[in-house]
GROMACS .gro file of N, CA and C in nm:
model
  219
    1SER      N    1  13.178   8.602  11.692
    1SER     CA    2  13.143   8.726  11.705
    1SER      C    3  13.237   8.775  11.827
    2GLY      N    4  13.249   8.899  11.820
    2GLY     CA    5  13.389   8.942  11.883
    2GLY      C    6  13.331   8.974  12.017
    3PRO      N    7  13.428   9.069  12.080
    3PRO     CA    8  13.339   9.075  12.229
    3PRO      C    9  13.250   9.262  12.195
    4LEU      N   10  13.184   9.196  12.371
    4LEU     CA   11  13.038   9.386  12.301
    4LEU      C   12  13.136   9.420  12.426
    5ASP      N   13  13.159   9.606  12.371
    5ASP     CA   14  13.188   9.690  12.389
    5ASP      C   15  13.058   9.788  12.429
    6VAL      N   16  13.041   9.821  12.628
    6VAL     CA   17  12.995   9.849  12.669
    6VAL      C   18  12.863   9.942  12.650
    7ARG      N   19  12.992  10.067  12.571
    7ARG     CA   20  12.971  10.163  12.476
    7ARG      C   21  12.858  10.215  12.366
    8TRP      N   22  12.829  10.063  12.299
    8TRP     CA   23  12.692  10.023  12.196
    8TRP      C   24  12.621   9.996  12.302
    9PHE      N   25  12.580  10.019  12.360
    9PHE     CA   26  12.427  10.029  12.466
    9PHE      C   27  12.480  10.176  12.585
   10GLY      N   28  12.520  10.223  12.519
   10GLY     CA   29  12.487  10.293  12.615
   10GLY      C   30  12.581  10.416  12.723
   11MET      N   31  12.668  10.348  12.752
   11MET     CA   32  12.725  10.354  12.905
   11MET      C   33  12.854  10.475  12.848
   12LYS      N   34  12.888  10.576  12.885
   12LYS     CA   35  12.999  10.689  12.919
   12LYS      C   36  13.034  10.665  12.994
   13SER      N   37  13.160  10.710  12.915
   13SER     CA   38  13.264  10.765  13.047
   13SER      C   39  13.302  10.891  13.078
   14ASP      N   40  13.231  10.918  13.143
   14ASP     CA   41  13.221  11.134  13.217
   14ASP      C   42  13.217  11.142  13.346
   15TRP      N   43  13.282  11.017  13.384
   15TRP     CA   44  13.282  11.054  13.604
   15TRP      C   45  13.391  11.169  13.584
   16ASN      N   46  13.406  11.292  13.662
   16ASN     CA   47  13.453  11.398  13.636
   16ASN      C   48  13.528  11.321  13.829
   17GLY      N   49  13.497  11.293  13.898
   17GLY     CA   50  13.540  11.283  14.005
   17GLY      C   51  13.426  11.301  14.106
   18SER      N   52  13.317  11.328  14.081
   18SER     CA   53  13.259  11.380  14.200
   18SER      C   54  13.104  11.366  14.130
   19SER      N   55  13.062  11.372  13.961
   19SER     CA   56  12.916  11.287  13.937
   19SER      C   57  12.945  11.248  13.766
   20GLY      N   58  12.811  11.283  13.744
   20GLY     CA   59  12.786  11.147  13.640
   20GLY      C   60  12.715  11.034  13.508
   21SER      N   61  12.703  10.989  13.409
   21SER     CA   62  12.601  10.972  13.363
   21SER      C   63  12.520  10.754  13.458
   22ASP      N   64  12.465  10.800  13.484
   22ASP     CA   65  12.395  10.677  13.549
   22ASP      C   66  12.404  10.562  13.494
   23ASN      N   67  12.501  10.487  13.443
   23ASN     CA   68  12.547  10.300  13.349
   23ASN      C   69  12.445  10.224  13.415
   24THR      N   70  12.421  10.228  13.514
   24THR     CA   71  12.355  10.069  13.540
   24THR      C   72  12.299   9.994  13.388
   25ALA      N   73  12.146  10.055  13.381
   25ALA     CA   74  12.139  10.009  13.301
   25ALA      C   75  12.211   9.991  13.164
   26ALA      N   76  12.229  10.056  13.093
   26ALA     CA   77  12.330  10.010  12.998
   26ALA      C   78  12.441   9.889  13.014
   27PHE      N   79  12.490   9.858  13.147
   27PHE     CA   80  12.567   9.793  13.182
   27PHE      C   81  12.491   9.676  13.159
   28LEU      N   82  12.378   9.669  13.287
   28LEU     CA   83  12.332   9.573  13.207
   28LEU      C   84  12.243   9.496  13.102
   29ALA      N   85  12.213   9.592  12.983
   29ALA     CA   86  12.223   9.554  12.887
   29ALA      C   87  12.355   9.467  12.821
   30ALA      N   88  12.409   9.558  12.827
   30ALA     CA   89  12.533   9.455  12.738
   30ALA      C   90  12.573   9.346  12.825
   31LEU      N   91  12.581   9.348  12.952
   31LEU     CA   92  12.587   9.227  13.027
   31LEU      C   93  12.502   9.075  12.961
   32ASN      N   94  12.304   9.130  12.924
   32ASN     CA   95  12.247   8.961  12.863
   32ASN      C   96  12.266   9.005  12.757
   33ALA      N   97  12.270   9.131  12.661
   33ALA     CA   98  12.263   9.108  12.506
   33ALA      C   99  12.393   8.985  12.462
   34ALA      N  100  12.486   8.923  12.574
   34ALA     CA  101  12.649   8.869  12.569
   34ALA      C  102  12.585   8.751  12.566
   35ALA      N  103  12.624   8.605  12.458
   35ALA     CA  104  12.667   8.495  12.435
   35ALA      C  105  12.695   8.452  12.531
   36LYS      N  106  12.646   8.312  12.560
   36LYS     CA  107  12.803   8.262  12.684
   36LYS      C  108  12.915   8.184  12.590
   37ASN      N  109  13.012   8.253  12.745
   37ASN     CA  110  13.078   8.275  12.667
   37ASN      C  111  13.197   8.384  12.602
   38GLN      N  112  13.123   8.506  12.557
   38GLN     CA  113  13.081   8.603  12.499
   38GLN      C  114  13.243   8.704  12.683
   39VAL      N  115  13.235   8.763  12.621
   39VAL     CA  116  13.321   8.873  12.684
   39VAL      C  117  13.257   9.030  12.681
   40VAL      N  118  13.251   9.093  12.759
   40VAL     CA  119  13.221   9.250  12.742
   40VAL      C  120  13.341   9.328  12.834
   41GLN      N  121  13.354   9.444  12.705
   41GLN     CA  122  13.449   9.532  12.785
   41GLN      C  123  13.426   9.637  12.787
   42VAL      N  124  13.504   9.659  12.896
   42VAL     CA  125  13.435   9.804  12.977
   42VAL      C  126  13.613   9.894  12.933
   43PRO      N  127  13.612   9.970  12.777
   43PRO     CA  128  13.738  10.056  12.699
   43PRO      C  129  13.727  10.192  12.885
   44GLU      N  130  13.860  10.180  12.921
   44GLU     CA  131  13.938  10.294  12.949
   44GLU      C  132  13.836  10.448  12.942
   45GLY      N  133  13.841  10.486  13.036
   45GLY     CA  134  13.793  10.583  13.131
   45GLY      C  135  13.692  10.581  13.235
   46GLY      N  136  13.633  10.707  13.322
   46GLY     CA  137  13.567  10.677  13.399
   46GLY      C  138  13.411  10.645  13.350
   47TYR      N  139  13.325  10.540  13.428
   47TYR     CA  140  13.255  10.499  13.492
   47TYR      C  141  13.155  10.533  13.568
   48TYR      N  142  13.067  10.530  13.575
   48TYR     CA  143  12.927  10.544  13.715
   48TYR      C  144  12.812  10.424  13.695
   49VAL      N  145  12.831  10.363  13.841
   49VAL     CA  146  12.679  10.301  13.814
   49VAL      C  147  12.636  10.322  13.957
   50LYS      N  148  12.575  10.338  13.948
   50LYS     CA  149  12.451  10.387  14.024
   50LYS      C  150  12.393  10.303  14.095
   51GLY      N  151  12.290  10.163  14.042
   51GLY     CA  152  12.247  10.067  14.094
   51GLY      C  153  12.337   9.973  14.140
   52SER      N  154  12.244   9.791  14.114
   52SER     CA  155  12.359   9.664  14.145
   52SER      C  156  12.400   9.658  13.996
   53ILE      N  157  12.488   9.576  14.006
   53ILE     CA  158  12.523   9.534  13.855
   53ILE      C  159  12.544   9.340  13.922
   54ALA      N  160  12.416   9.254  13.890
   54ALA     CA  161  12.493   9.102  13.959
   54ALA      C  162  12.439   9.032  13.766
   55LEU      N  163  12.553   8.930  13.793
   55LEU     CA  164  12.675   8.901  13.666
   55LEU      C  165  12.565   8.737  13.687
   56PRO      N  166  12.547   8.704  13.515
   56PRO     CA  167  12.520   8.607  13.524
   56PRO      C  168  12.559   8.470  13.604
   57LEU      N  169  12.501   8.385  13.648
   57LEU     CA  170  12.573   8.186  13.698
   57LEU      C  171  12.669   8.188  13.590
   58THR      N  172  12.727   8.050  13.634
   58THR     CA  173  12.815   8.017  13.513
   58THR      C  174  12.802   7.892  13.516
   59GLN      N  175  12.699   7.874  13.594
   59GLN     CA  176  12.560   7.812  13.518
   59GLN      C  177  12.473   7.789  13.375
   60THR      N  178  12.451   7.936  13.426
   60THR     CA  179  12.290   7.946  13.306
   60THR      C  180  12.392   8.082  13.214
   61LYS      N  181  12.453   8.188  13.204
   61LYS     CA  182  12.544   8.204  13.076
   61LYS      C  183  12.684   8.267  13.190
   62LYS      N  184  12.806   8.246  13.172
   62LYS     CA  185  12.932   8.261  13.180
   62LYS      C  186  12.987   8.349  13.026
   63VAL      N  187  13.029   8.430  13.134
   63VAL     CA  188  13.013   8.573  13.038
   63VAL      C  189  13.147   8.671  13.135
   64TYR      N  190  13.249   8.709  13.062
   64TYR     CA  191  13.408   8.804  13.060
   64TYR      C  192  13.326   8.915  13.032
   65LEU      N  193  13.496   8.958  13.209
   65LEU     CA  194  13.495   9.086  13.154
   65LEU      C  195  13.613   9.164  13.160
   66GLU      N  196  13.607   9.160  13.070
   66GLU     CA  197  13.767   9.292  13.051
   66GLU      C  198  13.749   9.469  13.087
   67ILE      N  199  13.775   9.490  13.196
   67ILE     CA  200  13.774   9.603  13.174
   67ILE      C  201  13.964   9.658  13.206
   68TYR      N  202  13.921   9.742  13.112
   68TYR     CA  203  13.994   9.857  13.142
   68TYR      C  204  14.031   9.974  13.228
   69GLY      N  205  13.880  10.033  13.165
   69GLY     CA  206  13.861  10.169  13.254
   69GLY      C  207  13.874  10.131  13.376
   70ASP      N  208  13.781  10.257  13.442
   70ASP     CA  209  13.748  10.253  13.597
   70ASP      C  210  13.603  10.273  13.634
   71ILE      N  211  13.542  10.267  13.766
   71ILE     CA  212  13.402  10.159  13.728
   71ILE      C  213  13.369  10.312  13.887
   72TYR      N  214  13.290  10.359  13.904
   72TYR     CA  215  13.248  10.444  14.018
   72TYR      C  216  13.140  10.404  14.078
   73PHE      N  217  13.101  10.306  14.208
   73PHE     CA  218  12.961  10.304  14.289
   73PHE      C  219  12.973  10.376  14.358
   0.00000   0.00000   0.00000
């Protein structure tokens, strides 16, 4: 299986410089759905994440991120 696109989990690239959809839950859902050594992709666009994002420990489940867009916290 190939990379997981965060948009499949509901992330929206609607950041306009001052506001946008909170993508925290969707980003976490994509990370949680990824299999060990799978890639999670963030396509081009502006994504707002209001909450904290914790990546899985590499001893538990190593996940790779490919970020082509911008993530604003």
